[in-house]
């Protein structure tokens, strides 16, 4: 059995189902050659003249354009540019009626020709073999070529097929009545059509090129055979005249016996179909560089005075074509764009010619009668018999009227090629094709809405997912931040615990240090430790120096006020000195009374109170007794004597042991010497007693008070020295005499104790006088007791202090010598 290719080469043809045989009426327009019309007054160029998206405007109102200049550029898939059909000026860019049964307005460029018909610069190709695949595709794309057989599919998309093409089918059938545009084009431009075929051969590499022409066009068949004789891959086939054999799927079935699957395209079975008008435009674009700006249009009908095919510029109004061909309208005249089977009646003749316009039919009433009223379907099945796609037009019409779109798709509504054969044979004059067209448009709109809804849903879900993801991310960030913050808190807690422990240790150390300081202070109070207060003394000296400078400045500013206050201050100082002298005298009298009585009866002065102040005398007596006891203990420690302190029981045993009396006298002399040394130290530092922790601050503020206090201290020291001399003179009497006169005088130790008590009382009285006169402002620590705050601030005060110290030293030496001379040993 022969293969398919062998059968095709042998000339075998196949039949398609259905089809009709309407009157041809081609002789009206195929007797004259193709005519060229004069330039119209204006051109209306819709931006969309094909299947696909609009191009982007490149011109504005008022721009001058040249013939062949691009007015738009492609911006999306299946988008083609529009070119200027002639030179002229762009006068408007606005919506204009479209080439559609509804004549809905579409954005269009309106231009007026200038009459010069000046071409823009063209770029023809001399050698096709020098161009690669992509360059050829770009040339076809930029030329704006679309399918000129009726569908308007972009040619560059078909030419760039990614599927292998076995057969390239050239459609020259032109089966619809009245249309002869392709017939005349093949007769006059067969050579250019073959050139276009060769371009497609280079792009698609098909095994065979099959040219199908109906057998009612013998001249066109002959012309194509002559033009393609040199190319053995091109086969010209004359097929039987039958409508709609010019349909894409029907022609493929007739020439190759292949059937395009439902909802499929010819490329799915390795076949690609091109119209002869499209191939002519490809040849013009490649070999002459001309874009698609004109095409052949059949202007025919009984109302046309000169029916023939014309070269019509794209954008020319239908009225211009009719006027040029002698159109004579009749009553209820109709003008149809396309043929009587697939064309549509125009609502106005101001519709422009577009790239898919192949015929303008203006029949009279007898030639193409007005359809009558629609009648009920009689179920004759004539429509089903005539359908070339083997569909069920009756059922499709029912579903279309009831808008059952699911049933329409189930019955393959979109396989309908809208050939009109069913309507042509319907005895009830039902416009079946119109039902199908409306149903297709509604289904497309519904699908478009569904696609929009799905996209909106996808966007909503994507947005919802994005918001949830962002919320989750925020929660995760919050959790991470919380965990990170929790860790530092734990670490901070650990650090705080460590610091607390350190501080506790430091507190313990501070407590220990405080205890050590208290111990040192206690030792310093006992006189066993002399703290180093040199730094503190230096700081205090600096503060005092600053205070002195500030006081001098203040004194210079307040000199007038100081003169007025000087008299009052002197009076106050005199009163204070008198009071101090009276107190010292009273203390001395109390000391004399206590020295004249034995130690065991020391409590008697408490009952014998002074006439001046009984309470102060009692306090002074108690202090004197305590100081005497302390002085006795210190004396024993310094002399390193193992004997117990001189107590009352020891004094009772002195009558039996004269040697103890001598020892006691030696102790008394040592104590007297010690008291003299203490008095000397007190005289050297009259402003700061070593045994007290109070440091007077009033001396620094008032030099006159310091002078008064120094005078009082000198008087008290002199008084104490006299009392010591008197006490030392009393034991010089013979022991026997004292023993015979008084029982208490028999023991020299009592005399020594009494002398020590007297000295302590005198010292106490002097201290009290100093405290009362100086009125200290604050208490100082034991460490401050050895500071040099009491140092005189002026040279005069320093000189007086030096004199006082010298006098005190001399008196102490004299007293010591007297005590040595009175030593009974």
GROMACS .gro file of C-alpha atoms in nm, residues 384-755:
model
  372
  384UNK     CA    1  -2.662   1.849   1.025
  385UNK     CA    2  -2.616   1.709   0.677
  386UNK     CA    3  -2.457   2.033   0.554
  387UNK     CA    4  -2.220   2.087   0.849
  388UNK     CA    5  -1.860   2.028   0.735
  389UNK     CA    6  -1.754   1.972   1.099
  390UNK     CA    7  -2.014   1.695   1.160
  391UNK     CA    8  -2.179   1.893   1.440
  392UNK     CA    9  -2.545   1.896   1.550
  393UNK     CA   10  -2.659   2.253   1.471
  394UNK     CA   11  -3.013   2.195   1.599
  395UNK     CA   12  -2.902   2.095   1.950
  396UNK     CA   13  -2.642   2.374   1.958
  397UNK     CA   14  -2.915   2.625   1.873
  398UNK     CA   15  -3.135   2.498   2.156
  399UNK     CA   16  -2.850   2.518   2.407
  400UNK     CA   17  -2.755   2.863   2.281
  401UNK     CA   18  -3.110   2.993   2.328
  402UNK     CA   19  -3.127   2.848   2.680
  403UNK     CA   20  -2.768   2.968   2.756
  404UNK     CA   21  -2.663   2.625   2.865
  405UNK     CA   22  -2.295   2.691   2.811
  406UNK     CA   23  -2.176   2.362   2.955
  407UNK     CA   24  -2.385   2.170   2.703
  408UNK     CA   25  -2.259   2.392   2.421
  409UNK     CA   26  -1.900   2.310   2.507
  410UNK     CA   27  -1.988   1.944   2.544
  411UNK     CA   28  -2.130   1.951   2.190
  412UNK     CA   29  -1.810   2.113   2.056
  413UNK     CA   30  -1.949   2.453   1.974
  414UNK     CA   31  -1.600   2.595   1.919
  415UNK     CA   32  -1.536   2.348   1.639
  416UNK     CA   33  -1.786   2.544   1.433
  417UNK     CA   34  -1.609   2.746   1.158
  418UNK     CA   35  -1.913   2.970   1.112
  419UNK     CA   36  -1.928   2.887   0.744
  420UNK     CA   37  -2.306   2.946   0.733
  421UNK     CA   38  -2.389   2.623   0.548
  422UNK     CA   39  -2.648   2.530   0.812
  423UNK     CA   40  -2.823   2.864   0.783
  424UNK     CA   41  -2.810   2.844   0.405
  425UNK     CA   42  -3.001   2.512   0.394
  426UNK     CA   43  -3.244   2.581   0.684
  427UNK     CA   44  -3.604   2.586   0.550
  428UNK     CA   45  -3.721   2.772   0.861
  429UNK     CA   46  -3.477   3.054   0.794
  430UNK     CA   47  -3.324   3.026   1.141
  431UNK     CA   48  -3.004   3.233   1.170
  432UNK     CA   49  -2.811   2.952   1.331
  433UNK     CA   50  -2.468   3.108   1.283
  434UNK     CA   51  -2.580   3.423   1.469
  435UNK     CA   52  -2.686   3.212   1.766
  436UNK     CA   53  -2.348   3.042   1.766
  437UNK     CA   54  -2.156   3.367   1.743
  438UNK     CA   55  -2.347   3.518   2.035
  439UNK     CA   56  -2.302   3.202   2.240
  440UNK     CA   57  -1.928   3.195   2.166
  441UNK     CA   58  -1.892   3.558   2.270
  442UNK     CA   59  -2.079   3.496   2.596
  443UNK     CA   60  -1.875   3.187   2.674
  444UNK     CA   61  -1.551   3.377   2.607
  445UNK     CA   62  -1.669   3.657   2.833
  446UNK     CA   63  -1.769   3.409   3.101
  447UNK     CA   64  -1.433   3.237   3.080
  448UNK     CA   65  -1.260   3.571   3.094
  449UNK     CA   66  -1.457   3.662   3.405
  450UNK     CA   67  -1.376   3.323   3.548
  451UNK     CA   68  -1.009   3.373   3.476
  452UNK     CA   69  -1.023   3.713   3.638
  453UNK     CA   70  -1.202   3.567   3.938
  454UNK     CA   71  -0.946   3.288   3.967
  455UNK     CA   72  -0.664   3.538   3.944
  456UNK     CA   73  -0.832   3.754   4.203
  457UNK     CA   74  -0.877   3.446   4.421
  458UNK     CA   75  -0.512   3.355   4.372
  459UNK     CA   76  -0.410   3.709   4.460
  460UNK     CA   77  -0.638   3.700   4.765
  461UNK     CA   78  -0.503   3.365   4.877
  462UNK     CA   79  -0.150   3.477   4.809
  463UNK     CA   80  -0.213   3.793   5.007
  464UNK     CA   81  -0.376   3.597   5.287
  465UNK     CA   82  -0.086   3.353   5.290
  466UNK     CA   83   0.161   3.641   5.285
  467UNK     CA   84  -0.016   3.813   5.577
  468UNK     CA   85  -0.026   3.488   5.774
  469UNK     CA   86   0.340   3.429   5.697
  470UNK     CA   87   0.428   3.781   5.805
  471UNK     CA   88   0.222   3.740   6.120
  472UNK     CA   89   0.393   3.409   6.192
  473UNK     CA   90   0.730   3.569   6.129
  474UNK     CA   91   0.642   3.852   6.365
  475UNK     CA   92   0.535   3.601   6.630
  476UNK     CA   93   0.855   3.405   6.575
  477UNK     CA   94   1.059   3.723   6.601
  478UNK     CA   95   0.871   3.809   6.919
  479UNK     CA   96   0.938   3.463   7.058
  480UNK     CA   97   1.303   3.485   6.961
  481UNK     CA   98   1.330   3.831   7.111
  482UNK     CA   99   1.154   3.706   7.425
  483UNK     CA  100   1.388   3.409   7.451
  484UNK     CA  101   1.685   3.632   7.384
  485UNK     CA  102   1.562   3.880   7.644
  486UNK     CA  103   1.497   3.594   7.890
  487UNK     CA  104   1.855   3.474   7.856
  488UNK     CA  105   2.004   3.814   7.932
  489UNK     CA  106   1.764   3.843   8.227
  490UNK     CA  107   1.891   3.512   8.360
  491UNK     CA  108   2.246   3.621   8.298
  492UNK     CA  109   2.172   3.955   8.462
  493UNK     CA  110   2.025   3.769   8.759
  494UNK     CA  111   2.340   3.561   8.783
  495UNK     CA  112   2.555   3.872   8.762
  496UNK     CA  113   2.338   4.042   9.023
  497UNK     CA  114   2.375   3.742   9.254
  498UNK     CA  115   2.749   3.747   9.203
  499UNK     CA  116   2.760   4.119   9.274
  500UNK     CA  117   2.547   4.066   9.582
  501UNK     CA  118   2.787   3.802   9.705
  502UNK     CA  119   3.080   4.031   9.635
  503UNK     CA  120   2.907   4.316   9.814
  504UNK     CA  121   2.829   4.084  10.104
  505UNK     CA  122   3.194   3.988  10.122
  506UNK     CA  123   3.286   4.353  10.097
  507UNK     CA  124   3.032   4.423  10.373
  508UNK     CA  125   3.193   4.158  10.585
  509UNK     CA  126   3.531   4.312  10.510
  510UNK     CA  127   3.383   4.652  10.588
  511UNK     CA  128   3.254   4.519  10.917
  512UNK     CA  129   3.596   4.374  10.993
  513UNK     CA  130   3.759   4.699  10.889
  514UNK     CA  131   3.518   4.894  11.105
  515UNK     CA  132   3.600   4.669  11.398
  516UNK     CA  133   3.969   4.721  11.332
  517UNK     CA  134   3.916   5.095  11.318
  518UNK     CA  135   3.721   5.088  11.644
  519UNK     CA  136   4.002   4.890  11.805
  520UNK     CA  137   4.257   5.136  11.676
  521UNK     CA  138   4.047   5.426  11.803
  522UNK     CA  139   4.021   5.260  12.143
  523UNK     CA  140   4.393   5.207  12.154
  524UNK     CA  141   4.449   5.563  12.049
  525UNK     CA  142   4.220   5.676  12.329
  526UNK     CA  143   4.432   5.477  12.572
  527UNK     CA  144   4.741   5.651  12.441
  528UNK     CA  145   4.899   5.331  12.309
  529UNK     CA  146   4.852   5.410  11.938
  530UNK     CA  147   4.926   5.733  11.755
  531UNK     CA  148   4.743   5.728  11.414
  532UNK     CA  149   4.895   5.889  11.108
  533UNK     CA  150   4.670   6.179  11.020
  534UNK     CA  151   4.910   6.369  10.800
  535UNK     CA  152   4.691   6.348  10.487
  536UNK     CA  153   4.379   6.450  10.675
  537UNK     CA  154   4.572   6.731  10.840
  538UNK     CA  155   4.698   6.850  10.502
  539UNK     CA  156   4.347   6.852  10.358
  540UNK     CA  157   4.214   7.037  10.661
  541UNK     CA  158   4.499   7.286  10.637
  542UNK     CA  159   4.410   7.350  10.272
  543UNK     CA  160   4.046   7.400  10.361
  544UNK     CA  161   4.143   7.635  10.641
  545UNK     CA  162   4.368   7.832  10.409
  546UNK     CA  163   4.082   7.869  10.163
  547UNK     CA  164   3.851   7.971  10.449
  548UNK     CA  165   4.109   8.222  10.573
  549UNK     CA  166   4.143   8.378  10.228
  550UNK     CA  167   3.765   8.396  10.196
  551UNK     CA  168   3.746   8.546  10.551
  552UNK     CA  169   4.004   8.808  10.471
  553UNK     CA  170   3.813   8.906  10.159
  554UNK     CA  171   3.490   8.910  10.354
  555UNK     CA  172   3.654   9.109  10.633
  556UNK     CA  173   3.778   9.372  10.387
  557UNK     CA  174   3.427   9.399  10.248
  558UNK     CA  175   3.261   9.408  10.591
  559UNK     CA  176   3.518   9.637  10.764
  560UNK     CA  177   3.263   9.904  10.860
  561UNK     CA  178   3.041   9.643  11.020
  562UNK     CA  179   3.336   9.485  11.206
  563UNK     CA  180   3.430   9.819  11.369
  564UNK     CA  181   3.081   9.854  11.509
  565UNK     CA  182   3.077   9.496  11.639
  566UNK     CA  183   3.428   9.515  11.791
  567UNK     CA  184   3.318   9.692  12.107
  568UNK     CA  185   3.041   9.443  12.175
  569UNK     CA  186   3.278   9.149  12.115
  570UNK     CA  187   3.531   9.285  12.367
  571UNK     CA  188   3.266   9.309  12.632
  572UNK     CA  189   3.159   8.951  12.568
  573UNK     CA  190   3.522   8.830  12.592
  574UNK     CA  191   3.569   9.006  12.927
  575UNK     CA  192   3.256   8.848  13.069
  576UNK     CA  193   3.366   8.504  12.943
  577UNK     CA  194   3.713   8.543  13.103
  578UNK     CA  195   3.560   8.645  13.438
  579UNK     CA  196   3.334   8.344  13.436
  580UNK     CA  197   3.628   8.115  13.358
  581UNK     CA  198   3.837   8.261  13.643
  582UNK     CA  199   3.551   8.212  13.890
  583UNK     CA  200   3.506   7.851  13.784
  584UNK     CA  201   3.879   7.781  13.812
  585UNK     CA  202   3.893   7.936  14.157
  586UNK     CA  203   3.598   7.727  14.267
  587UNK     CA  204   3.758   7.409  14.133
  588UNK     CA  205   4.080   7.490  14.317
  589UNK     CA  206   3.894   7.536  14.644
  590UNK     CA  207   3.722   7.202  14.595
  591UNK     CA  208   4.058   7.038  14.528
  592UNK     CA  209   4.204   7.182  14.852
  593UNK     CA  210   3.914   7.051  15.054
  594UNK     CA  211   3.947   6.704  14.903
  595UNK     CA  212   4.328   6.695  14.964
  596UNK     CA  213   4.279   6.769  15.334
  597UNK     CA  214   4.069   6.454  15.390
  598UNK     CA  215   4.163   6.080  15.367
  599UNK     CA  216   4.079   5.879  15.052
  600UNK     CA  217   3.830   5.642  15.212
  601UNK     CA  218   3.620   5.943  15.308
  602UNK     CA  219   3.610   6.076  14.951
  603UNK     CA  220   3.234   6.054  14.952
  604UNK     CA  221   3.201   6.327  15.211
  605UNK     CA  222   3.231   6.616  14.965
  606UNK     CA  223   2.914   6.483  14.809
  607UNK     CA  224   2.733   6.579  15.132
  608UNK     CA  225   2.927   6.906  15.175
  609UNK     CA  226   2.814   7.098  14.877
  610UNK     CA  227   2.936   7.438  14.775
  611UNK     CA  228   2.729   7.739  14.841
  612UNK     CA  229   2.766   7.848  14.481
  613UNK     CA  230   2.671   7.525  14.288
  614UNK     CA  231   2.625   7.197  14.490
  615UNK     CA  232   2.553   6.981  14.180
  616UNK     CA  233   2.868   7.079  13.996
  617UNK     CA  234   3.080   7.015  14.306
  618UNK     CA  235   2.943   6.660  14.336
  619UNK     CA  236   3.015   6.591  13.970
  620UNK     CA  237   3.367   6.730  14.005
  621UNK     CA  238   3.434   6.509  14.309
  622UNK     CA  239   3.326   6.194  14.129
  623UNK     CA  240   3.542   6.279  13.831
  624UNK     CA  241   3.838   6.348  14.059
  625UNK     CA  242   3.807   6.008  14.226
  626UNK     CA  243   3.793   5.827  13.891
  627UNK     CA  244   4.094   6.016  13.759
  628UNK     CA  245   4.293   5.945  14.075
  629UNK     CA  246   4.233   5.573  14.043
  630UNK     CA  247   4.335   5.579  13.677
  631UNK     CA  248   4.648   5.778  13.755
  632UNK     CA  249   4.748   5.526  14.022
  633UNK     CA  250   4.708   5.237  13.775
  634UNK     CA  251   4.916   5.417  13.511
  635UNK     CA  252   5.184   5.486  13.766
  636UNK     CA  253   5.211   5.118  13.856
  637UNK     CA  254   5.234   5.016  13.489
  638UNK     CA  255   5.503   5.271  13.412
  639UNK     CA  256   5.719   5.177  13.718
  640UNK     CA  257   5.661   4.806  13.647
  641UNK     CA  258   5.588   4.740  14.014
  642UNK     CA  259   5.422   4.406  14.088
  643UNK     CA  260   5.243   4.547  14.391
  644UNK     CA  261   4.873   4.595  14.365
  645UNK     CA  262   4.742   4.950  14.345
  646UNK     CA  263   4.731   5.152  14.659
  647UNK     CA  264   4.397   5.060  14.796
  648UNK     CA  265   4.234   5.110  15.124
  649UNK     CA  266   4.342   4.772  15.276
  650UNK     CA  267   4.709   4.848  15.199
  651UNK     CA  268   4.695   5.179  15.381
  652UNK     CA  269   4.590   4.997  15.694
  653UNK     CA  270   4.904   4.779  15.687
  654UNK     CA  271   5.152   5.065  15.646
  655UNK     CA  272   5.205   5.104  16.022
  656UNK     CA  273   5.384   4.774  16.044
  657UNK     CA  274   5.623   4.820  15.741
  658UNK     CA  275   5.828   5.150  15.715
  659UNK     CA  276   5.980   5.029  15.387
  660UNK     CA  277   5.638   5.039  15.221
  661UNK     CA  278   5.611   5.403  15.311
  662UNK     CA  279   5.940   5.474  15.137
  663UNK     CA  280   5.820   5.287  14.831
  664UNK     CA  281   5.497   5.482  14.833
  665UNK     CA  282   5.690   5.807  14.853
  666UNK     CA  283   5.895   5.704  14.548
  667UNK     CA  284   5.574   5.621  14.365
  668UNK     CA  285   5.432   5.960  14.457
  669UNK     CA  286   5.738   6.135  14.323
  670UNK     CA  287   5.715   5.938  13.997
  671UNK     CA  288   5.349   6.029  13.966
  672UNK     CA  289   5.426   6.391  14.033
  673UNK     CA  290   5.690   6.384  13.760
  674UNK     CA  291   5.440   6.218  13.526
  675UNK     CA  292   5.180   6.480  13.607
  676UNK     CA  293   5.435   6.754  13.537
  677UNK     CA  294   5.510   6.604  13.196
  678UNK     CA  295   5.137   6.583  13.117
  679UNK     CA  296   5.097   6.945  13.223
  680UNK     CA  297   5.383   7.039  12.993
  681UNK     CA  298   5.215   6.864  12.699
  682UNK     CA  299   4.887   7.036  12.784
  683UNK     CA  300   5.060   7.374  12.788
  684UNK     CA  301   5.223   7.303  12.452
  685UNK     CA  302   4.881   7.227  12.301
  686UNK     CA  303   4.642   7.442  12.494
  687UNK     CA  304   4.377   7.439  12.222
  688UNK     CA  305   4.354   7.059  12.175
  689UNK     CA  306   4.359   6.822  12.479
  690UNK     CA  307   4.500   6.480  12.389
  691UNK     CA  308   4.256   6.288  12.608
  692UNK     CA  309   3.946   6.439  12.459
  693UNK     CA  310   3.792   6.368  12.120
  694UNK     CA  311   3.641   6.710  12.083
  695UNK     CA  312   3.821   6.963  11.866
  696UNK     CA  313   3.714   7.324  11.906
  697UNK     CA  314   3.622   7.489  11.586
  698UNK     CA  315   3.532   7.824  11.730
  699UNK     CA  316   3.903   7.919  11.753
  700UNK     CA  317   3.935   7.904  11.380
  701UNK     CA  318   3.639   8.124  11.335
  702UNK     CA  319   3.726   8.386  11.609
  703UNK     CA  320   4.097   8.452  11.701
  704UNK     CA  321   3.991   8.662  12.000
  705UNK     CA  322   3.818   8.365  12.162
  706UNK     CA  323   4.134   8.157  12.113
  707UNK     CA  324   4.339   8.423  12.296
  708UNK     CA  325   4.093   8.425  12.588
  709UNK     CA  326   4.101   8.045  12.606
  710UNK     CA  327   4.482   8.047  12.604
  711UNK     CA  328   4.486   8.294  12.893
  712UNK     CA  329   4.243   8.083  13.090
  713UNK     CA  330   4.457   7.773  13.025
  714UNK     CA  331   4.769   7.951  13.145
  715UNK     CA  332   4.592   8.056  13.465
  716UNK     CA  333   4.468   7.705  13.525
  717UNK     CA  334   4.813   7.559  13.463
  718UNK     CA  335   4.966   7.809  13.708
  719UNK     CA  336   4.702   7.722  13.966
  720UNK     CA  337   4.761   7.349  13.921
  721UNK     CA  338   5.137   7.397  13.962
  722UNK     CA  339   5.087   7.583  14.290
  723UNK     CA  340   4.859   7.313  14.420
  724UNK     CA  341   5.119   7.049  14.329
  725UNK     CA  342   5.387   7.242  14.521
  726UNK     CA  343   5.166   7.263  14.824
  727UNK     CA  344   5.091   6.895  14.813
  728UNK     CA  345   5.460   6.807  14.778
  729UNK     CA  346   5.555   7.032  15.079
  730UNK     CA  347   5.314   6.860  15.316
  731UNK     CA  348   5.489   6.517  15.337
  732UNK     CA  349   5.820   6.684  15.438
  733UNK     CA  350   5.720   6.678  15.805
  734UNK     CA  351   5.866   6.397  16.008
  735UNK     CA  352   5.695   6.067  15.998
  736UNK     CA  353   5.673   6.041  16.370
  737UNK     CA  354   5.511   6.381  16.403
  738UNK     CA  355   5.243   6.295  16.150
  739UNK     CA  356   5.184   5.961  16.309
  740UNK     CA  357   5.133   6.118  16.650
  741UNK     CA  358   4.915   6.403  16.537
  742UNK     CA  359   4.667   6.223  16.300
  743UNK     CA  360   4.603   5.861  16.244
  744UNK     CA  361   4.553   5.924  15.865
  745UNK     CA  362   4.891   6.099  15.826
  746UNK     CA  363   5.093   5.800  15.949
  747UNK     CA  364   5.101   5.655  15.591
  748UNK     CA  365   5.291   5.857  15.323
  749UNK     CA  366   5.109   5.663  15.049
  750UNK     CA  367   4.786   5.837  15.137
  751UNK     CA  368   4.955   6.167  15.089
  752UNK     CA  369   5.077   6.062  14.747
  753UNK     CA  370   4.732   5.945  14.650
  754UNK     CA  371   4.580   6.268  14.773
  755UNK     CA  372   4.831   6.467  14.571
   0.00000   0.00000   0.00000
